[in-house]
Coordinates of C-alpha atoms in Angstrom, one line a residue:
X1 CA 15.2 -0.8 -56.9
X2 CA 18.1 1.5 -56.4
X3 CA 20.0 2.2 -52.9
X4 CA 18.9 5.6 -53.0
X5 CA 15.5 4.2 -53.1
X6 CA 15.8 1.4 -50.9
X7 CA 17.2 4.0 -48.1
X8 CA 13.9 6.3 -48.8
X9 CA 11.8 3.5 -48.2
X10 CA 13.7 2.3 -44.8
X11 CA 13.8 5.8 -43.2
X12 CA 9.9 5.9 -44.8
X13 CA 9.0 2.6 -42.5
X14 CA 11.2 3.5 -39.6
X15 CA 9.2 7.1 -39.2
X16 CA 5.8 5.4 -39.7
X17 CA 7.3 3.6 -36.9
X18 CA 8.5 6.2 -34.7
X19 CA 5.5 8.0 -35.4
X20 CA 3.1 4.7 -34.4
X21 CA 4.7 4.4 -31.2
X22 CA 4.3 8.1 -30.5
X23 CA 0.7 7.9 -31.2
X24 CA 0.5 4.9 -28.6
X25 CA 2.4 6.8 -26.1
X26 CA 0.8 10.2 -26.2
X27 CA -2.8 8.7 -24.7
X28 CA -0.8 7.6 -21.3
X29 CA -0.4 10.2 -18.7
X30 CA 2.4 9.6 -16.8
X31 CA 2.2 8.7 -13.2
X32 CA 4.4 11.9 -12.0
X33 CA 1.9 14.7 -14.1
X34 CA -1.5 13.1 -12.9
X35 CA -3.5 15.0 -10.6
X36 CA -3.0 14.0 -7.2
X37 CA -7.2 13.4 -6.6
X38 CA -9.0 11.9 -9.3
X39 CA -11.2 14.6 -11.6
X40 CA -14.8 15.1 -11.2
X41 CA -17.1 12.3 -12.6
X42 CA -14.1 9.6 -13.4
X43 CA -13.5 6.5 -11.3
X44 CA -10.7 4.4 -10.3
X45 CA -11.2 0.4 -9.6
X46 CA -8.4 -1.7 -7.7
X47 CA -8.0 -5.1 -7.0
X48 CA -5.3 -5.9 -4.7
X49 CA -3.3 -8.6 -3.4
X50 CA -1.0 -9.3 -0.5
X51 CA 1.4 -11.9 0.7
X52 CA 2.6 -11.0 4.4
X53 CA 5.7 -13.7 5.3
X54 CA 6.9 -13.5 9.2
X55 CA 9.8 -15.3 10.6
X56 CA 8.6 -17.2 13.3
X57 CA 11.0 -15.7 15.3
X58 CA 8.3 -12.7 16.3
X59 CA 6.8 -14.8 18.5
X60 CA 9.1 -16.0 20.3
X61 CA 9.3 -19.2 18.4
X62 CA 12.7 -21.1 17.6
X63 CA 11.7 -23.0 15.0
X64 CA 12.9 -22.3 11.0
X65 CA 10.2 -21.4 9.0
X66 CA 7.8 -18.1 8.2
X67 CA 4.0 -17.7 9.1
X68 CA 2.9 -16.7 5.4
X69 CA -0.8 -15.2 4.4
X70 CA -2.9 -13.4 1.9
X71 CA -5.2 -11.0 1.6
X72 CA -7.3 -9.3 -1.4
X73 CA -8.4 -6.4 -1.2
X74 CA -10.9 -4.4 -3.3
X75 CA -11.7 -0.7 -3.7
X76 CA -13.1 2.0 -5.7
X77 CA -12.3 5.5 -5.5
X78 CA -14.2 8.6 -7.3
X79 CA -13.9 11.8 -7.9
X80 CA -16.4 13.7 -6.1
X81 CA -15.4 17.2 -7.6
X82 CA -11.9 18.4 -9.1
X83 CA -10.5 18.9 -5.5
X84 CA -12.4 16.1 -3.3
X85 CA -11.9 12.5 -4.0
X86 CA -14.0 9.8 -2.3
X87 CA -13.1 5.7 -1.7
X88 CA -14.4 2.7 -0.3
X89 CA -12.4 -0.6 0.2
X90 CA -12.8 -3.9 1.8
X91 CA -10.0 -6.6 2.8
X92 CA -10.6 -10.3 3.3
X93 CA -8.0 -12.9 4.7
X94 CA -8.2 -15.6 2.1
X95 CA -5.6 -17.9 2.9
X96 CA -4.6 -19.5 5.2
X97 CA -8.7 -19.2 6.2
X98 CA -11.1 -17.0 4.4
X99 CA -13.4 -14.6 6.5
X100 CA -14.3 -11.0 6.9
X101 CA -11.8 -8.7 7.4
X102 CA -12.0 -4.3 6.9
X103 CA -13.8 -2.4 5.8
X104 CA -13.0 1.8 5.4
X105 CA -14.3 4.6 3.5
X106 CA -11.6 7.4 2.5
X107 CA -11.5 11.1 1.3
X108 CA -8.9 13.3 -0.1
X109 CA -9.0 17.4 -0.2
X110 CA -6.7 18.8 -2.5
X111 CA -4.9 21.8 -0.8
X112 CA -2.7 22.5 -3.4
X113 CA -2.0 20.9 -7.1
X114 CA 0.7 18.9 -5.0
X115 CA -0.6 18.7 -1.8
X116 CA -4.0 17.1 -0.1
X117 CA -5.3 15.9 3.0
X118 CA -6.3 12.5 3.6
X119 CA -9.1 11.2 5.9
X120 CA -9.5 7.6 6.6
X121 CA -12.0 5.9 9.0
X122 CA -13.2 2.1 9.5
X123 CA -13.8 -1.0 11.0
X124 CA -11.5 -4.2 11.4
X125 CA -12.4 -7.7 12.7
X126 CA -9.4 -9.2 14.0
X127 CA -8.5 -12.5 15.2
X128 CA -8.5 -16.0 14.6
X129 CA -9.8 -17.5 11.8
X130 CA -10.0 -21.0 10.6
X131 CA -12.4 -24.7 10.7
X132 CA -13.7 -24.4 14.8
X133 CA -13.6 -28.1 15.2
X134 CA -9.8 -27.7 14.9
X135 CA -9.0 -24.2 16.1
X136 CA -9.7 -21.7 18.4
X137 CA -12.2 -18.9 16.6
X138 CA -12.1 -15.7 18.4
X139 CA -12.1 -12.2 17.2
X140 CA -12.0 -8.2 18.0
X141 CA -14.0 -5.5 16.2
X142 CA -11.7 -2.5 16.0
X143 CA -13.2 0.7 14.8
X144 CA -10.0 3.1 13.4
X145 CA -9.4 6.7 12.5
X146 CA -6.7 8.4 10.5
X147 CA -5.4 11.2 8.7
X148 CA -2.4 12.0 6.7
X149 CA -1.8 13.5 3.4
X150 CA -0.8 12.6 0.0
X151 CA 1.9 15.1 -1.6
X152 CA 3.7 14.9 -5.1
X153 CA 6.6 17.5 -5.7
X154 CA 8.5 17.3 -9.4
X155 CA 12.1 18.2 -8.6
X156 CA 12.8 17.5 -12.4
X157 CA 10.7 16.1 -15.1
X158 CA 11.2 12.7 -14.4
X159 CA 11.3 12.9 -10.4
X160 CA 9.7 14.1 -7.4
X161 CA 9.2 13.9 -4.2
X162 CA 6.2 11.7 -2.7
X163 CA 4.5 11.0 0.0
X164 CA 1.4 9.1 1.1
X165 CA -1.2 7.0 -1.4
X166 CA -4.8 7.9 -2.9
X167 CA -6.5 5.0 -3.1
X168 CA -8.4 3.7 -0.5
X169 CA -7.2 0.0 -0.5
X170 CA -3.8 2.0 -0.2
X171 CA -4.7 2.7 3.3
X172 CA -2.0 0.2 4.6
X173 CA -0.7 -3.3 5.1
X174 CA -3.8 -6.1 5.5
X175 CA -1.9 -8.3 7.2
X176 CA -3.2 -11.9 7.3
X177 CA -0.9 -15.0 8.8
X178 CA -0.9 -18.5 9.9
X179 CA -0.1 -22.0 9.9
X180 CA -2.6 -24.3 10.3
X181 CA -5.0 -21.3 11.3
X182 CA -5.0 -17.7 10.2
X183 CA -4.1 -14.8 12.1
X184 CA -5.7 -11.5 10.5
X185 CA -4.3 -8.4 11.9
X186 CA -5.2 -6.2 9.6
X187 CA -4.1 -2.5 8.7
X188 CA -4.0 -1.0 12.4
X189 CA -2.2 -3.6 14.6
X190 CA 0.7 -2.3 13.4
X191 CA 0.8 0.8 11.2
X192 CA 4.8 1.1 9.4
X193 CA 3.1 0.6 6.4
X194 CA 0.2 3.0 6.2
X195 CA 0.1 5.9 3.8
X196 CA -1.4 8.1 6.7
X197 CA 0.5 10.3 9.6
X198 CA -1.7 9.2 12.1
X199 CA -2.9 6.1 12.8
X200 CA -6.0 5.5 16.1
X201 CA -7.3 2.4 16.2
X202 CA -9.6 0.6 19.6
X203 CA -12.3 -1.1 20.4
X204 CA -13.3 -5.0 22.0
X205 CA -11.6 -4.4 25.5
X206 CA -7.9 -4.6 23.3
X207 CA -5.2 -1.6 23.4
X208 CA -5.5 1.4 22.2
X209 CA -2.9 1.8 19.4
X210 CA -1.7 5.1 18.3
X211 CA 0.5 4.9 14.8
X212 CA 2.6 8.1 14.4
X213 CA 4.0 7.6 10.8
X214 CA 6.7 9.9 8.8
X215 CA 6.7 8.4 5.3
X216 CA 9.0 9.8 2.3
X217 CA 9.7 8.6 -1.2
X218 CA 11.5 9.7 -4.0
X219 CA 9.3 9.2 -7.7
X220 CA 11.5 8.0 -10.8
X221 CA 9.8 7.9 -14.3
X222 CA 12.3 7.1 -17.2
X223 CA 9.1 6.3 -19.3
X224 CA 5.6 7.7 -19.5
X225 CA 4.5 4.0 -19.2
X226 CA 6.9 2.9 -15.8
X227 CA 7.5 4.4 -12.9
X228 CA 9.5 3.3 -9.9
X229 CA 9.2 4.5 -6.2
X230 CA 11.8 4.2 -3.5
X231 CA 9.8 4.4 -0.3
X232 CA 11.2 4.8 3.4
X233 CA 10.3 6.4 6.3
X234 CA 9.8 6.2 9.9
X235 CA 7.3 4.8 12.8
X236 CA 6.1 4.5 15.8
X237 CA 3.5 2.5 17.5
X238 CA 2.2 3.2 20.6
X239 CA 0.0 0.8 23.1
X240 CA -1.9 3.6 25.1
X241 CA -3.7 0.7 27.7
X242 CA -2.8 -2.3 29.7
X243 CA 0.9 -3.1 28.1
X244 CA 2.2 0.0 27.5
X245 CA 5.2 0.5 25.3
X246 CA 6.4 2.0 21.8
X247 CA 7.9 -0.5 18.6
X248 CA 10.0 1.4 16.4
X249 CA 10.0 0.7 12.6
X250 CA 12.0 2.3 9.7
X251 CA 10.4 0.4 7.0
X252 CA 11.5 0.5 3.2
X253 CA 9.5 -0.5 0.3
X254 CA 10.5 -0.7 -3.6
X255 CA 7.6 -0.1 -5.9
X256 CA 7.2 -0.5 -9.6
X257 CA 4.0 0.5 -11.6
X258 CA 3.5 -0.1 -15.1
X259 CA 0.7 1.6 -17.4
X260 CA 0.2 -0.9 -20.4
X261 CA -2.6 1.2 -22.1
X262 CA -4.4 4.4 -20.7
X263 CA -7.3 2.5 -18.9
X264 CA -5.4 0.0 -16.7
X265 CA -2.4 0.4 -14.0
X266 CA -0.1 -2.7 -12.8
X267 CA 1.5 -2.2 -9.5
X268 CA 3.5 -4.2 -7.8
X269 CA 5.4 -3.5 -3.9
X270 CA 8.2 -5.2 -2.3
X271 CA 8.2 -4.0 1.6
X272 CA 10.2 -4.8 4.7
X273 CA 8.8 -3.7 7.9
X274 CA 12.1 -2.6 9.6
X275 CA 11.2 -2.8 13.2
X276 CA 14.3 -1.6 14.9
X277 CA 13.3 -2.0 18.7
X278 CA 11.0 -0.8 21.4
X279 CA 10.9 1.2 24.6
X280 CA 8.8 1.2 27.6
X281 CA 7.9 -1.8 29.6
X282 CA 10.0 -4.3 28.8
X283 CA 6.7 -7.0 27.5
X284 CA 6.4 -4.5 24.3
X285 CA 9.0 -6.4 22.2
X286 CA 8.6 -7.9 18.6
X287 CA 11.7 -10.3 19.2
X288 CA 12.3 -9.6 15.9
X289 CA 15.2 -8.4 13.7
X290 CA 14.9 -5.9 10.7
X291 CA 14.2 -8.0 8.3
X292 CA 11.5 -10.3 9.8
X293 CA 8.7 -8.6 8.6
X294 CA 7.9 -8.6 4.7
X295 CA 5.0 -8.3 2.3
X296 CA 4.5 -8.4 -1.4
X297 CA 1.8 -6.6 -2.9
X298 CA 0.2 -6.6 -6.7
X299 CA -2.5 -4.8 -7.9
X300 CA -4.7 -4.1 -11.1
X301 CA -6.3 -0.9 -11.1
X302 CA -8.6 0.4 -13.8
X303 CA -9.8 4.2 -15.1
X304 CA -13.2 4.3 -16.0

């Protein structure tokens, strides 16, 4: 075989290649061009996991060490029409002691191509969990309200502007801790972390707590199949009755999701909860510093 041939045949391979991966590429939609609510008649399934790691510091504690937990969550989402997506999720403390945790249904109404309203509403069962020969077992039913919105704006074609989530497990933070017992506060105890403006949560003769959330994030996708999301923001939470007081958070979160094949999402979330400081009576304190608070997420989340 000549050169001349030999060089035919390489760039002959090489575009076969090129073309291939093309091919492969052109059936995934890029996170930054998909509709902001999910399209009449298709379906989104997520499992979710959480790891929530406090220093024990926020309790006033002296000792070294972390209260650590996880939940899993699970949640589908559908698209009820072109502009009205509809979700249901539940999250269950698994470790350290399985039980029941929340449950909440979820709606979105796109506005605008990049902008729609979000309505969230549930119920929580907070507490104590664990084996009651060894611990204390007491919980809370919490019944919640919220609404925020989940907007997308391209600034070029591989950022934008985002803020807000539209799937319903990606309400907020199920936070579940413990040592030898577990400690589920769920989404609502304390809200840096929701996707939603406004946060309401009562109920069991406990405080009122009112989450007022400003949440920003700037979108990068250098390929159709990764995208990256710097997330920060700011929040308050307010304790309307009894204790009264405001925490301030200015949480930041680094989040990386990666589209292997059209059908199938993998996310993962890296999250500090950033609370600053409080103000009002002076027992409304975390004792805690900014980086005290911190939670890994991972989730699978399929396109039917």
């Amino acid at each position: 075989m000549s050169d001349a041939t030999a060089m035919t045949s390489r760039r002959a391979v090489l575009a076969l290649l090129l073309c291939g991966t093309a091919a492969r590429a052109a059936g995934i939609e890029p996170l930054i061009t998909r509709p902001i609510t999910l399209p009449q008649g298709k379906v989104d399934l997520t499992l979710q996991g959480t790891y929530t790691s406090w220093s024990y510091g926020l309790f006033g504690l002296t000792r070294p060490g972390s209260f650590d937990g996880e939940t899993l969550a699970l949640g589908v989402d559908v698209g009820a029409t072109d502009r009205v997506q509809v979700g249901l999720g539940v999250a269950l403390p698994v470790h350290p002691s399985a039980s029941f945790g929340s449950v909440l249904a979820t709606a979105l109404f796109l506005a605008e191509p990049t902008f729609a309203m979000r309505l969230d509403g549930g119920y929580e069962r907070v507490g104590v969990n664990g084996d009651p020969t060894q611990v204390n077992v007491s919980h809370t039913n919490r019944y919640f309200g919220a609404l925020g919105a989940n907007i997308k704006i391209p600034i070029t074609e591989a950022i934008a502007f985002v803020t807000g989530q539209n799937g319903a497990v990606q309400f907020g933070h199920f936070q579940n801790v413990g040592d030898s017992a577990g400690l589920y506060f769920g989404a609502t105890a304390f809200t840096q972390a929701s996707s939603d403006f406004l946060v309401i949560s009562g109920g069991g003769g406990s405080s009122t707590i009112v989450g007022i959330n400003l949440p920003a994030g700037l979108l990068v996708q250098p390929d159709p199949r990764v995208a990256i999301t710097l997330q920060a923001g700011y929040s308050a939470v307010f304790l309307t009755s009894g204790v009264t007081g405001t925490l301030h958070f200015v949480p930041l979160a680094l989040e990386a999701v990666v589209t292997p094949a059209p059908p199938l999402d993998i996310g993962a979330r890296f999250s500090l909860g950033g609370y600053v400081g409080a103000s009002g009576d002076d027992r409304v304190s975390l004792n805690a510093s900014y980086f005290d608070l911190r939670a890994v997420m991972v989730w699978l989340r399929v396109h039917v």
